[in-house]
Short mmCIF file of C-alpha atoms and ligand atoms in Angstrom, two decimals:
data_model
loop_
_atom_site.label_atom_id
_atom_site.label_comp_id
_atom_site.label_asym_id
_atom_site.label_seq_id
_atom_site.Cartn_x
_atom_site.Cartn_y
_atom_site.Cartn_z
CA MET A 929 -175.41 126.87 -1.90
CA THR A 930 -173.93 125.80 -5.22
CA ASP A 931 -175.49 123.18 -7.45
CA ILE A 932 -172.99 120.34 -7.22
CA ALA A 933 -173.28 117.62 -9.87
CA LEU A 934 -171.12 115.16 -7.94
CA ALA A 935 -168.95 114.99 -4.85
CA VAL A 936 -165.83 112.83 -4.83
CA ILE A 937 -164.21 111.65 -1.61
CA GLY A 938 -160.59 110.85 -2.36
CA GLY A 939 -158.87 108.07 -0.44
CA THR A 940 -155.24 107.03 -0.14
CA GLY A 941 -153.41 108.09 -3.30
CA LEU A 942 -156.05 110.64 -4.37
CA TYR A 943 -155.64 113.89 -2.48
CA LYS A 944 -156.84 116.31 -5.15
CA LEU A 945 -158.38 116.49 -8.59
CA ALA A 946 -155.77 118.32 -10.60
CA ALA A 947 -158.20 119.10 -13.43
CA LEU A 948 -160.57 121.19 -11.25
CA GLU A 949 -160.75 124.79 -12.45
CA ASN A 950 -162.05 127.97 -10.81
CA VAL A 951 -161.75 126.31 -7.44
CA ASP A 952 -163.56 127.64 -4.36
CA SER A 953 -162.88 126.24 -0.93
CA PHE A 954 -165.85 125.52 1.31
CA GLU A 955 -165.16 125.33 5.04
CA ARG A 956 -167.63 125.42 7.94
CA ASP A 957 -167.86 124.39 11.54
CA THR A 958 -169.97 121.27 11.55
CA PRO A 959 -172.21 119.97 14.35
CA TYR A 960 -169.80 117.05 14.59
CA GLY A 961 -166.46 118.85 14.78
CA ALA A 962 -163.82 119.40 12.13
CA ALA A 963 -163.85 117.69 8.74
CA SER A 964 -160.64 116.27 7.24
CA GLY A 965 -160.18 119.53 5.35
CA PRO A 966 -161.95 121.95 3.06
CA VAL A 967 -164.27 120.88 0.30
CA ARG A 968 -162.75 122.03 -2.98
CA ILE A 969 -165.44 122.99 -5.46
CA GLY A 970 -164.49 123.52 -9.06
CA ASP A 971 -165.41 123.21 -12.71
CA PHE A 972 -164.83 119.85 -14.29
CA ALA A 973 -166.14 118.68 -17.65
CA GLY A 974 -168.55 121.61 -17.75
CA ARG A 975 -170.09 120.91 -14.34
CA ARG A 976 -169.45 122.05 -10.75
CA ILE A 977 -168.08 119.20 -8.66
CA ALA A 978 -166.82 118.91 -5.11
CA PHE A 979 -163.78 117.09 -3.79
CA LEU A 980 -162.76 116.19 -0.26
CA ALA A 981 -159.60 114.33 0.75
CA ARG A 982 -160.77 111.76 3.31
CA HIS A 983 -157.42 111.53 5.09
CA GLY A 984 -156.70 115.25 4.69
CA GLU A 985 -154.81 116.74 1.78
CA GLY A 986 -151.49 115.79 3.39
CA HIS A 987 -152.74 112.33 4.45
CA SER A 988 -152.53 113.11 8.15
CA VAL A 989 -155.71 111.40 9.41
CA PRO A 990 -155.68 107.59 9.88
CA PRO A 991 -158.82 105.59 9.03
CA HIS A 992 -160.07 105.16 12.61
CA ARG A 993 -159.62 108.88 13.38
CA ILE A 994 -161.45 110.24 10.35
CA ASN A 995 -164.44 112.36 11.29
CA TYR A 996 -166.75 110.66 8.82
CA ARG A 997 -169.78 112.53 10.13
CA ALA A 998 -168.21 115.95 9.68
CA ASN A 999 -166.94 115.07 6.20
CA LEU A 1000 -170.33 113.99 4.91
CA TRP A 1001 -172.18 116.79 6.64
CA LEU A 1002 -169.80 119.31 5.04
CA LEU A 1003 -170.27 117.83 1.58
CA LYS A 1004 -174.03 117.98 1.96
CA GLU A 1005 -173.85 121.52 3.28
CA ALA A 1006 -171.77 122.44 0.22
CA GLY A 1007 -174.64 121.25 -1.98
CA ALA A 1008 -173.69 117.66 -2.77
CA ARG A 1009 -176.48 115.15 -3.33
CA ARG A 1010 -174.48 112.23 -4.72
CA VAL A 1011 -171.11 111.05 -3.56
CA LEU A 1012 -168.57 108.85 -5.26
CA ALA A 1013 -166.24 107.48 -2.61
CA VAL A 1014 -162.83 106.36 -3.80
CA ASN A 1015 -161.31 103.74 -1.50
CA ALA A 1016 -157.95 101.97 -1.63
CA VAL A 1017 -158.38 98.29 -0.80
CA GLY A 1018 -156.64 94.95 -0.72
CA GLY A 1019 -157.92 92.24 -3.05
CA ILE A 1020 -159.07 88.88 -1.70
CA THR A 1021 -160.84 87.01 -4.49
CA GLU A 1022 -159.61 86.35 -7.99
CA ARG A 1023 -161.31 89.23 -9.80
CA TRP A 1024 -159.78 91.77 -7.40
CA GLY A 1025 -156.07 91.65 -8.21
CA PRO A 1026 -153.74 94.65 -7.75
CA ARG A 1027 -154.59 97.70 -9.93
CA THR A 1028 -158.17 96.53 -10.45
CA LEU A 1029 -160.94 99.11 -10.24
CA GLY A 1030 -164.39 98.02 -9.19
CA VAL A 1031 -167.75 99.01 -7.81
CA PRO A 1032 -168.71 96.79 -4.85
CA ASP A 1033 -172.36 96.19 -4.09
CA GLN A 1034 -172.16 94.89 -0.51
CA LEU A 1035 -170.13 95.41 2.63
CA ILE A 1036 -169.51 93.87 6.02
CA ASP A 1037 -168.50 96.20 8.82
CA TYR A 1038 -165.74 94.87 11.12
CA THR A 1039 -164.79 98.28 12.50
CA TRP A 1040 -165.24 99.15 16.16
CA GLY A 1041 -165.25 102.25 18.29
CA ARG A 1042 -166.09 104.62 15.44
CA VAL A 1043 -168.99 107.00 15.80
CA SER A 1044 -171.16 105.44 13.17
CA THR A 1045 -174.47 107.27 13.26
CA LEU A 1046 -175.92 110.74 13.35
CA CYS A 1047 -178.10 109.69 16.30
CA GLU A 1048 -175.22 109.40 18.74
CA GLU A 1049 -176.13 112.45 20.79
CA PRO A 1050 -178.86 112.12 23.44
CA GLY A 1051 -182.10 113.58 22.16
CA SER A 1052 -181.26 113.16 18.48
CA GLU A 1053 -183.77 111.47 16.24
CA VAL A 1054 -183.34 107.67 16.10
CA LEU A 1055 -182.68 106.66 12.51
CA HIS A 1056 -183.18 103.02 11.48
CA VAL A 1057 -182.30 103.52 7.83
CA ASP A 1058 -182.67 100.65 5.40
CA PHE A 1059 -179.23 99.40 4.45
CA THR A 1060 -180.08 96.25 2.47
CA GLU A 1061 -178.24 97.79 -0.46
CA PRO A 1062 -175.49 99.86 1.18
CA TYR A 1063 -174.59 101.57 -2.09
CA THR A 1064 -177.16 103.48 -4.13
CA PRO A 1065 -178.03 101.16 -7.02
CA ALA A 1066 -178.67 103.95 -9.55
CA LEU A 1067 -175.33 105.62 -8.82
CA ARG A 1068 -173.52 102.26 -9.00
CA ARG A 1069 -175.11 101.66 -12.40
CA ALA A 1070 -174.13 105.14 -13.58
CA VAL A 1071 -170.50 104.56 -12.58
CA LEU A 1072 -170.42 101.20 -14.36
CA LYS A 1073 -171.98 102.76 -17.46
CA ALA A 1074 -169.41 105.56 -17.39
CA GLY A 1075 -166.64 102.98 -17.12
CA ALA A 1076 -167.98 101.09 -20.13
CA ALA A 1077 -168.28 104.33 -22.15
CA ALA A 1078 -164.75 105.36 -21.20
CA GLY A 1079 -163.27 101.93 -21.95
CA ILE A 1080 -162.24 101.46 -18.33
CA THR A 1081 -162.63 97.92 -17.01
CA LEU A 1082 -164.56 97.90 -13.72
CA VAL A 1083 -165.49 94.88 -11.63
CA ASP A 1084 -169.26 94.95 -11.13
CA GLY A 1085 -170.16 93.94 -7.59
CA GLY A 1086 -168.32 92.40 -4.69
CA CYS A 1087 -168.36 92.52 -0.93
CA TYR A 1088 -166.14 95.05 0.83
CA GLY A 1089 -164.98 93.95 4.30
CA VAL A 1090 -164.22 97.06 6.32
CA THR A 1091 -161.54 96.58 8.98
CA GLN A 1092 -160.36 98.87 11.72
CA GLY A 1093 -156.75 99.46 10.70
CA PRO A 1094 -154.51 101.26 10.57
CA ARG A 1095 -152.45 98.08 10.52
CA LEU A 1096 -153.02 95.63 7.71
CA GLU A 1097 -154.66 92.28 8.47
CA THR A 1098 -153.15 88.97 9.45
CA ARG A 1099 -153.36 86.02 7.07
CA ALA A 1100 -155.94 84.42 9.41
CA GLU A 1101 -158.07 87.55 9.48
CA VAL A 1102 -158.15 87.67 5.69
CA ALA A 1103 -159.00 83.95 5.56
CA ARG A 1104 -161.96 84.73 7.80
CA LEU A 1105 -163.02 87.62 5.58
CA ARG A 1106 -162.91 85.27 2.61
CA ARG A 1107 -165.04 82.71 4.44
CA ASP A 1108 -167.48 85.48 5.29
CA GLY A 1109 -167.83 86.27 1.59
CA CYS A 1110 -165.66 89.37 1.31
CA ASP A 1111 -163.93 90.04 -2.02
CA LEU A 1112 -161.95 93.08 -0.94
CA VAL A 1113 -160.78 94.62 2.30
CA GLY A 1114 -160.23 98.22 3.27
CA MET A 1115 -160.39 100.48 6.29
CA THR A 1116 -162.53 103.42 5.26
CA GLY A 1117 -165.77 102.08 3.79
CA MET A 1118 -167.61 102.40 7.10
CA PRO A 1119 -169.22 104.22 8.73
CA GLU A 1120 -169.06 106.48 5.68
CA ALA A 1121 -171.61 104.54 3.64
CA ALA A 1122 -174.10 104.32 6.52
CA LEU A 1123 -173.79 108.00 7.35
CA ALA A 1124 -174.39 108.90 3.71
CA ARG A 1125 -177.60 106.88 3.90
CA GLU A 1126 -178.64 108.63 7.12
CA LEU A 1127 -178.01 111.97 5.46
CA GLY A 1128 -180.05 110.99 2.41
CA LEU A 1129 -177.09 111.20 0.05
CA ASP A 1130 -176.66 108.91 -2.95
CA TYR A 1131 -173.41 107.08 -2.40
CA ALA A 1132 -171.30 104.56 -4.33
CA CYS A 1133 -167.79 103.23 -3.86
CA LEU A 1134 -165.07 103.07 -6.46
CA ALA A 1135 -162.55 100.63 -5.03
CA LEU A 1136 -158.93 100.68 -6.20
CA VAL A 1137 -156.90 97.58 -5.43
CA ALA A 1138 -153.52 98.47 -3.99
CA ASN A 1139 -152.29 94.97 -3.15
CA TRP A 1140 -153.32 91.39 -2.63
CA ALA A 1141 -154.64 91.19 0.92
CA ALA A 1142 -152.49 89.30 3.43
CA GLY A 1143 -151.97 85.70 2.39
CA CYS A 1144 -153.77 86.11 -0.95
CA GLY A 1145 -150.99 86.69 -3.45
CA ASP A 1146 -147.62 85.00 -3.55
CA GLN A 1147 -145.95 87.75 -1.53
CA THR A 1148 -145.00 87.17 2.09
CA GLU A 1149 -145.24 90.84 3.02
CA ILE A 1150 -147.17 93.87 1.76
CA THR A 1151 -144.90 96.83 1.07
CA LEU A 1152 -145.91 100.48 0.91
CA ASP A 1153 -143.90 100.86 -2.31
CA GLU A 1154 -146.13 98.28 -3.96
CA VAL A 1155 -149.25 99.89 -2.52
CA PHE A 1156 -148.42 103.36 -3.82
CA ALA A 1157 -147.20 102.17 -7.23
CA ASN A 1158 -150.42 100.23 -7.77
CA LEU A 1159 -152.56 103.12 -6.56
CA GLU A 1160 -150.83 105.53 -8.91
CA HIS A 1161 -151.72 103.20 -11.74
CA ALA A 1162 -155.31 102.70 -10.55
CA THR A 1163 -156.07 106.39 -10.03
CA ALA A 1164 -154.90 107.44 -13.52
CA PRO A 1165 -158.21 106.70 -15.32
CA ILE A 1166 -160.40 108.39 -12.69
CA PRO A 1167 -160.68 111.80 -14.41
CA ARG A 1168 -161.82 110.05 -17.61
CA LEU A 1169 -164.35 108.05 -15.64
CA LEU A 1170 -165.68 111.21 -14.02
CA GLU A 1171 -165.99 112.96 -17.38
CA HIS A 1172 -168.27 110.19 -18.61
CA LEU A 1173 -170.18 110.05 -15.36
CA LEU A 1174 -170.86 113.76 -15.54
CA ALA A 1175 -171.82 113.63 -19.20
CA ASP A 1176 -174.62 111.15 -18.47
N1 LIG B 73 -156.15 95.82 3.92
C1 LIG B 73 -156.89 96.85 4.38
N2 LIG B 73 -156.90 98.04 3.80
C2 LIG B 73 -156.16 98.22 2.71
C3 LIG B 73 -155.37 97.18 2.17
C4 LIG B 73 -155.38 95.92 2.81
O1 LIG B 73 -154.70 94.96 2.39
N3 LIG B 73 -154.74 97.70 1.09
C5 LIG B 73 -155.15 99.00 0.97
N4 LIG B 73 -156.00 99.31 1.95
#
């Protein structure tokens, strides 16, 4: 097993880390079935890091079909101990406009029908993990510190409402999320965060705002062109952020 300084799970718009060098691919059968693809392990900023494309490298797996258990198991098996999850989201509250990057500190899970625990199988150990803080505080702080050192503006804190997808939300659904206290909405934050906790992995989310969520901006419709243009913009500083995170 390699010593991995950090694992990155790439979401929509981030399917590889181009700057990885001396890349090895790590693939295994997992107890939970197939992961979204191989873990790519390579040199970056003088350290070994791992990368996995959550939706597959060709974006072929929709949010509700992702095998979150296999993905996290594979990362851990590859040697990862801390995971930075990159998630594309829609912005709800003022601080979370398109192209914003931020590090949420809470979540509400609205997903359904996803296998969301490692204790699904009969006979497996029952795990009641503490989830008061769904993201590892020390890793969140490290990401925020890296952002400050790199001159990258990051929103500190916010509540991520995780919806089922793959469709976007209705205006009324987003109004409910706002009333519930959500600042951002996405489809992939859960069960990933809970499974990371069950596996004993440090885990934090770097949210990239692709669009105003339904009914939040002045647009009447969310277009994919807008989503991808904003994500291209938001992903650009990630390598610099990682460099500072790894230097810490
Ligand atoms: N809703 C849910 N998920 C998303 C959105 C959104 O508006 N934008 C990007 N991912």
